[in-house]
Amino acid sequence: MDAPVTEVFRQHLIDPEICIRCNTCEETCPIGAISHDARNYVVDPAKCENCTACIAPCPTGAIDSWRQVPRASAYSLAEQLGWDTLPPQRELPAAAASSEMPPEVARIVADATEGQGGAAPPPWSAAHPYVNLHSVAKPAIATVSGNFRLTGEDASSDVRHIVLDFGPVAFPVLEGQTIGVLPPGTDAHGRPHHPRLYSVASPREGERPRYNNLALTVKRVTEDHDGTPMRGVASNHLCDLAKGDTVKVIGPFGTSFLMPNHPGANLLMVCTGTGSAPMRAMTERRRRRIALNEGGTLMLFFGARREEELPYFGPLLKLPKDFIDINFAFSRSPGEPKRYVQDRIRERGADVARLIADPDTFVYICGLKGMEDGVAQAFADVCRAHGHDWETLLPALRQQGRYHLETY
Amino acid sequence: MINYDEKIPNNVGLADNRTLQRALEHWQPEFQSWWADMGPEGTTNHDVYLRTAISVDPKGWAHFDYVKMPDYRWGIFLAPAEAGRKVNFGAHKGEAAWQDVPGEYRPNLRRLIVTQGDTEPASVEQQRHLGLTAPSLYDLRNLFQVNVEEGRHLWAMVYLLHAYFGRDGREEAEALLERRSGDADNPRILGAFNEKTPDWLSFFMFTYFTDRDGKYQLASLAESGFDPLARTCRFMLTEEAHHMFVGESGVGRVIQRTCDAMNELRTDDPAKLRAAGVIDLPTIQRYLNFHFSVTMDLFGADVSSNAATFYSTGLKGRFDETKIGDDHLLAGASYPVLEVRGGALQAVEVPALNALNEKLRDDYIRDAAAGVERWNRIPEKAGIPFRLRVPHKAFHRKIGPLAAVHVDPDGHVVDAATWAKHEREWLPSAEDRAFVASLMGRVAEPGRFANWIAPPARGINNQPVDFAYVRFG
């Protein structure tokens, strides 16, 4: 039997060394979770809902203090009232599982799911994920067991398939989950780099079944969204790793972008570039179970500039046609008109509309932010053309955990 | 015609209130002209990284961006109304809070608002020249933030005068722009606001001690049965917090730098420390004594029938009134105040209603002294056996019966000769002030700090300490 997992949460605290006892936090807190005595201002862990309403009004930043703490031994009000300084982060029990993400990760996730109004519920039949097993304070150390270039040598982008081996360290993942990578070194202000999130590209049993490993799809970042040259700290760190090198990893994260487990479920997948990672994980999961004849349709729309820049192009072409319905869209193929995923969705309107209207279909969209509106518009158009109402369908899809979007 | 909703963010329905608009249309150019004359000197072209309130909800009231100070959007904000709020103390306890001014209390309410309002432009005037000697861009930005918020607090009080006090209110609002801090003919109403703020140590002491008086006065007015005043003050309190932060962290950084120098030079000799360009701890103690005692006077006479009237009539409550577990009428209650009897200070019980100033002063002292203890952790950590402390509340008083006697920092009544002999140990001398003044020189390079002050522990709004908090246009 598994040992009971200690739940760890981010306890909201006030740094008594910096706090000037101005009362704005107590005044601002909408639920009365903050109180004070003659010595300190304190946050009641039983009441605080981490709404962060108190953060902006605090003139000192003292209120923006957090500690990962096992729920069972949260700092009590009496303890906090006696402090002169904030206690250091305690060692957490090895079996600790945090119920909450580090703030930087939460920010990235909020940003990625903004287009659908925050994370949707997972599919009803999704497996239960493990999350936050490894924190910034106690990351897992993984060893690189492979680093392969996926894009052609003459392609403008360097996209890599990187396999990380966790050895004896527990790092269970599900398709669609992400992990955080902690780049070594510090930023321009001498602070440790923030973690960067990457979708897992392998299925739950690992890149190589029965080995404790997983794969990432990483594009070397050499310019920002506006095309200004810049060197992505984490992506370059990962792309430069050689076999045998080690990486600090946190997570896993993600309780929403998960695949259904029930037989007969359809997957409608739309992605561009490295947004293909979770699609590869899900496709690979289903491929490994082909012999079980579970049914269900897989339909993939995959966009890239040219086929040389499309990760996993070769392996995708080898998949049986009756297993997955693949639709490529290339926007820079020489001598051909530009085609985007939304164009291909429209071309396949009848099949897309049929799939969307099927209650067993689950939609996954992953890639650059710019694709969101075009894809949604294409879905709306094909629905309209085939007698369905997208405006009614979309809220239902979201509510039922059947529409998942992660864009960056 | 000014588009007020755009120019003056507000939640008082300014666009729909023609009378109020007309009053402010007249007052606004005078305010701008006063700001040009008396606001921070030579700064109209600076881009300052300021916090501007654009609404009262937590997300809207701390909006950070570069702003030229004359373009700062001085808004009129009242904290959200509390449904079913009551008058919580005094003879009207239990009645619905007043949304308009009760006729019989009109003069007293006006007086309270004018007195509070007068302190706001006074602070700006006192700080007018400090921009020229800021020890860093970070500090310069904080000074400007304090200034624009003092300006906004003036707007808040002028809003009340214009919206609720008719012609009298308009005249009082004009007079607020006519008085001048330290002017012999037309000074500011309260003494401390006529003192000079000649250097940055004084500024930090002022924002720590005197703005903390603001916290207690505003908190008492925030309990008022006159709901618009209560809501106005409640929102002002959120901004006052930044001012106290500037003071508390500012003095702390001066102490830190001095302690660092004491350990580097292995000395506690003030002369050697002064030669090294830092402010010795005894001088910091003398500045503290001065600002603390001047602020003591701001609470008014120890026994005051005015304070009793303000309380009984529901106009001004106590600090944390609604959290105090008594009858909120103070019938028959007593409170100790100090008197000189037989050549010594002695506590005598007087009716609590008449001792409300003293009660507020005592609440304040506890708060102010606790912060001084936080400062003391700095020498403590540096292994330096020096402790700062607040002087006795009867020390160096200029208001009330205690003004007639000399009291030393420990609370002993002393004769004039003894006072004269020790005054230089207890209060900053002309030499002290001249020395501190000699250290003042502008540092305007991001991330650099004057020698006499340590950098802050963290930047404003999570920006790095070397952020360009002010860009010179």
JSON list of C-alpha atoms in Angstrom, two decimals, chain B residues 334-399:
[
{"chain": "B", "resi": 334, "resn": "SER", "atom": "CA", "xyz": [-12.01, 57.88, 33.21]},
{"chain": "B", "resi": 335, "resn": "TYR", "atom": "CA", "xyz": [-8.56, 57.98, 31.65]},
{"chain": "B", "resi": 336, "resn": "PRO", "atom": "CA", "xyz": [-5.17, 59.00, 33.07]},
{"chain": "B", "resi": 337, "resn": "VAL", "atom": "CA", "xyz": [-3.44, 62.17, 31.91]},
{"chain": "B", "resi": 338, "resn": "LEU", "atom": "CA", "xyz": [-0.20, 63.69, 33.19]},
{"chain": "B", "resi": 339, "resn": "GLU", "atom": "CA", "xyz": [0.04, 66.66, 35.46]},
{"chain": "B", "resi": 340, "resn": "VAL", "atom": "CA", "xyz": [2.98, 68.20, 37.28]},
{"chain": "B", "resi": 341, "resn": "ARG", "atom": "CA", "xyz": [2.47, 67.88, 41.02]},
{"chain": "B", "resi": 342, "resn": "GLY", "atom": "CA", "xyz": [5.17, 68.56, 43.58]},
{"chain": "B", "resi": 343, "resn": "GLY", "atom": "CA", "xyz": [7.78, 68.96, 40.88]},
{"chain": "B", "resi": 344, "resn": "ALA", "atom": "CA", "xyz": [7.09, 65.59, 39.28]},
{"chain": "B", "resi": 345, "resn": "LEU", "atom": "CA", "xyz": [4.85, 64.14, 36.62]},
{"chain": "B", "resi": 346, "resn": "GLN", "atom": "CA", "xyz": [1.87, 62.32, 38.00]},
{"chain": "B", "resi": 347, "resn": "ALA", "atom": "CA", "xyz": [-1.00, 60.54, 36.31]},
{"chain": "B", "resi": 348, "resn": "VAL", "atom": "CA", "xyz": [-4.42, 61.82, 37.29]},
{"chain": "B", "resi": 349, "resn": "GLU", "atom": "CA", "xyz": [-7.75, 60.38, 36.23]},
{"chain": "B", "resi": 350, "resn": "VAL", "atom": "CA", "xyz": [-10.00, 62.67, 34.21]},
{"chain": "B", "resi": 351, "resn": "PRO", "atom": "CA", "xyz": [-13.28, 61.90, 32.42]},
{"chain": "B", "resi": 352, "resn": "ALA", "atom": "CA", "xyz": [-12.40, 59.69, 29.45]},
{"chain": "B", "resi": 353, "resn": "LEU", "atom": "CA", "xyz": [-14.45, 61.90, 27.14]},
{"chain": "B", "resi": 354, "resn": "ASN", "atom": "CA", "xyz": [-12.14, 64.81, 27.84]},
{"chain": "B", "resi": 355, "resn": "ALA", "atom": "CA", "xyz": [-9.00, 62.71, 27.49]},
{"chain": "B", "resi": 356, "resn": "LEU", "atom": "CA", "xyz": [-9.60, 61.44, 23.96]},
{"chain": "B", "resi": 357, "resn": "ASN", "atom": "CA", "xyz": [-6.59, 63.30, 22.59]},
{"chain": "B", "resi": 358, "resn": "GLU", "atom": "CA", "xyz": [-4.44, 61.64, 25.23]},
{"chain": "B", "resi": 359, "resn": "LYS", "atom": "CA", "xyz": [-5.91, 58.22, 24.45]},
{"chain": "B", "resi": 360, "resn": "LEU", "atom": "CA", "xyz": [-5.11, 58.67, 20.74]},
{"chain": "B", "resi": 361, "resn": "ARG", "atom": "CA", "xyz": [-1.63, 59.91, 21.65]},
{"chain": "B", "resi": 362, "resn": "ASP", "atom": "CA", "xyz": [-1.05, 56.77, 23.74]},
{"chain": "B", "resi": 363, "resn": "ASP", "atom": "CA", "xyz": [-2.30, 54.51, 20.92]},
{"chain": "B", "resi": 364, "resn": "TYR", "atom": "CA", "xyz": [0.12, 56.29, 18.62]},
{"chain": "B", "resi": 365, "resn": "ILE", "atom": "CA", "xyz": [3.06, 56.00, 21.02]},
{"chain": "B", "resi": 366, "resn": "ARG", "atom": "CA", "xyz": [2.70, 52.23, 21.23]},
{"chain": "B", "resi": 367, "resn": "ASP", "atom": "CA", "xyz": [2.77, 52.00, 17.44]},
{"chain": "B", "resi": 368, "resn": "ALA", "atom": "CA", "xyz": [5.64, 54.45, 16.96]},
{"chain": "B", "resi": 369, "resn": "ALA", "atom": "CA", "xyz": [7.74, 52.86, 19.74]},
{"chain": "B", "resi": 370, "resn": "ALA", "atom": "CA", "xyz": [7.27, 49.39, 18.26]},
{"chain": "B", "resi": 371, "resn": "GLY", "atom": "CA", "xyz": [8.79, 50.63, 15.01]},
{"chain": "B", "resi": 372, "resn": "VAL", "atom": "CA", "xyz": [11.76, 52.08, 16.89]},
{"chain": "B", "resi": 373, "resn": "GLU", "atom": "CA", "xyz": [12.30, 48.63, 18.36]},
{"chain": "B", "resi": 374, "resn": "ARG", "atom": "CA", "xyz": [12.36, 47.29, 14.80]},
{"chain": "B", "resi": 375, "resn": "TRP", "atom": "CA", "xyz": [15.08, 49.83, 14.00]},
{"chain": "B", "resi": 376, "resn": "ASN", "atom": "CA", "xyz": [17.00, 48.56, 17.03]},
{"chain": "B", "resi": 377, "resn": "ARG", "atom": "CA", "xyz": [17.37, 45.16, 15.44]},
{"chain": "B", "resi": 378, "resn": "ILE", "atom": "CA", "xyz": [19.79, 46.73, 12.94]},
{"chain": "B", "resi": 379, "resn": "PRO", "atom": "CA", "xyz": [22.55, 47.62, 15.47]},
{"chain": "B", "resi": 380, "resn": "GLU", "atom": "CA", "xyz": [21.64, 44.43, 17.33]},
{"chain": "B", "resi": 381, "resn": "LYS", "atom": "CA", "xyz": [22.38, 42.32, 14.26]},
{"chain": "B", "resi": 382, "resn": "ALA", "atom": "CA", "xyz": [25.57, 44.28, 13.64]},
{"chain": "B", "resi": 383, "resn": "GLY", "atom": "CA", "xyz": [26.69, 43.58, 17.22]},
{"chain": "B", "resi": 384, "resn": "ILE", "atom": "CA", "xyz": [26.55, 47.26, 18.21]},
{"chain": "B", "resi": 385, "resn": "PRO", "atom": "CA", "xyz": [25.28, 47.94, 21.75]},
{"chain": "B", "resi": 386, "resn": "PHE", "atom": "CA", "xyz": [23.29, 51.08, 20.96]},
{"chain": "B", "resi": 387, "resn": "ARG", "atom": "CA", "xyz": [19.55, 51.35, 21.37]},
{"chain": "B", "resi": 388, "resn": "LEU", "atom": "CA", "xyz": [17.31, 54.09, 20.04]},
{"chain": "B", "resi": 389, "resn": "ARG", "atom": "CA", "xyz": [14.22, 54.88, 22.06]},
{"chain": "B", "resi": 390, "resn": "VAL", "atom": "CA", "xyz": [11.28, 57.22, 21.99]},
{"chain": "B", "resi": 391, "resn": "PRO", "atom": "CA", "xyz": [11.49, 59.97, 24.59]},
{"chain": "B", "resi": 392, "resn": "HIS", "atom": "CA", "xyz": [8.85, 60.42, 27.29]},
{"chain": "B", "resi": 393, "resn": "LYS", "atom": "CA", "xyz": [5.62, 61.85, 25.95]},
{"chain": "B", "resi": 394, "resn": "ALA", "atom": "CA", "xyz": [6.00, 64.92, 28.15]},
{"chain": "B", "resi": 395, "resn": "PHE", "atom": "CA", "xyz": [9.41, 65.73, 26.68]},
{"chain": "B", "resi": 396, "resn": "HIS", "atom": "CA", "xyz": [9.77, 69.02, 24.77]},
{"chain": "B", "resi": 397, "resn": "ARG", "atom": "CA", "xyz": [6.06, 69.83, 24.59]},
{"chain": "B", "resi": 398, "resn": "LYS", "atom": "CA", "xyz": [4.76, 73.11, 23.23]},
{"chain": "B", "resi": 399, "resn": "ILE", "atom": "CA", "xyz": [1.03, 72.52, 23.69]}
]
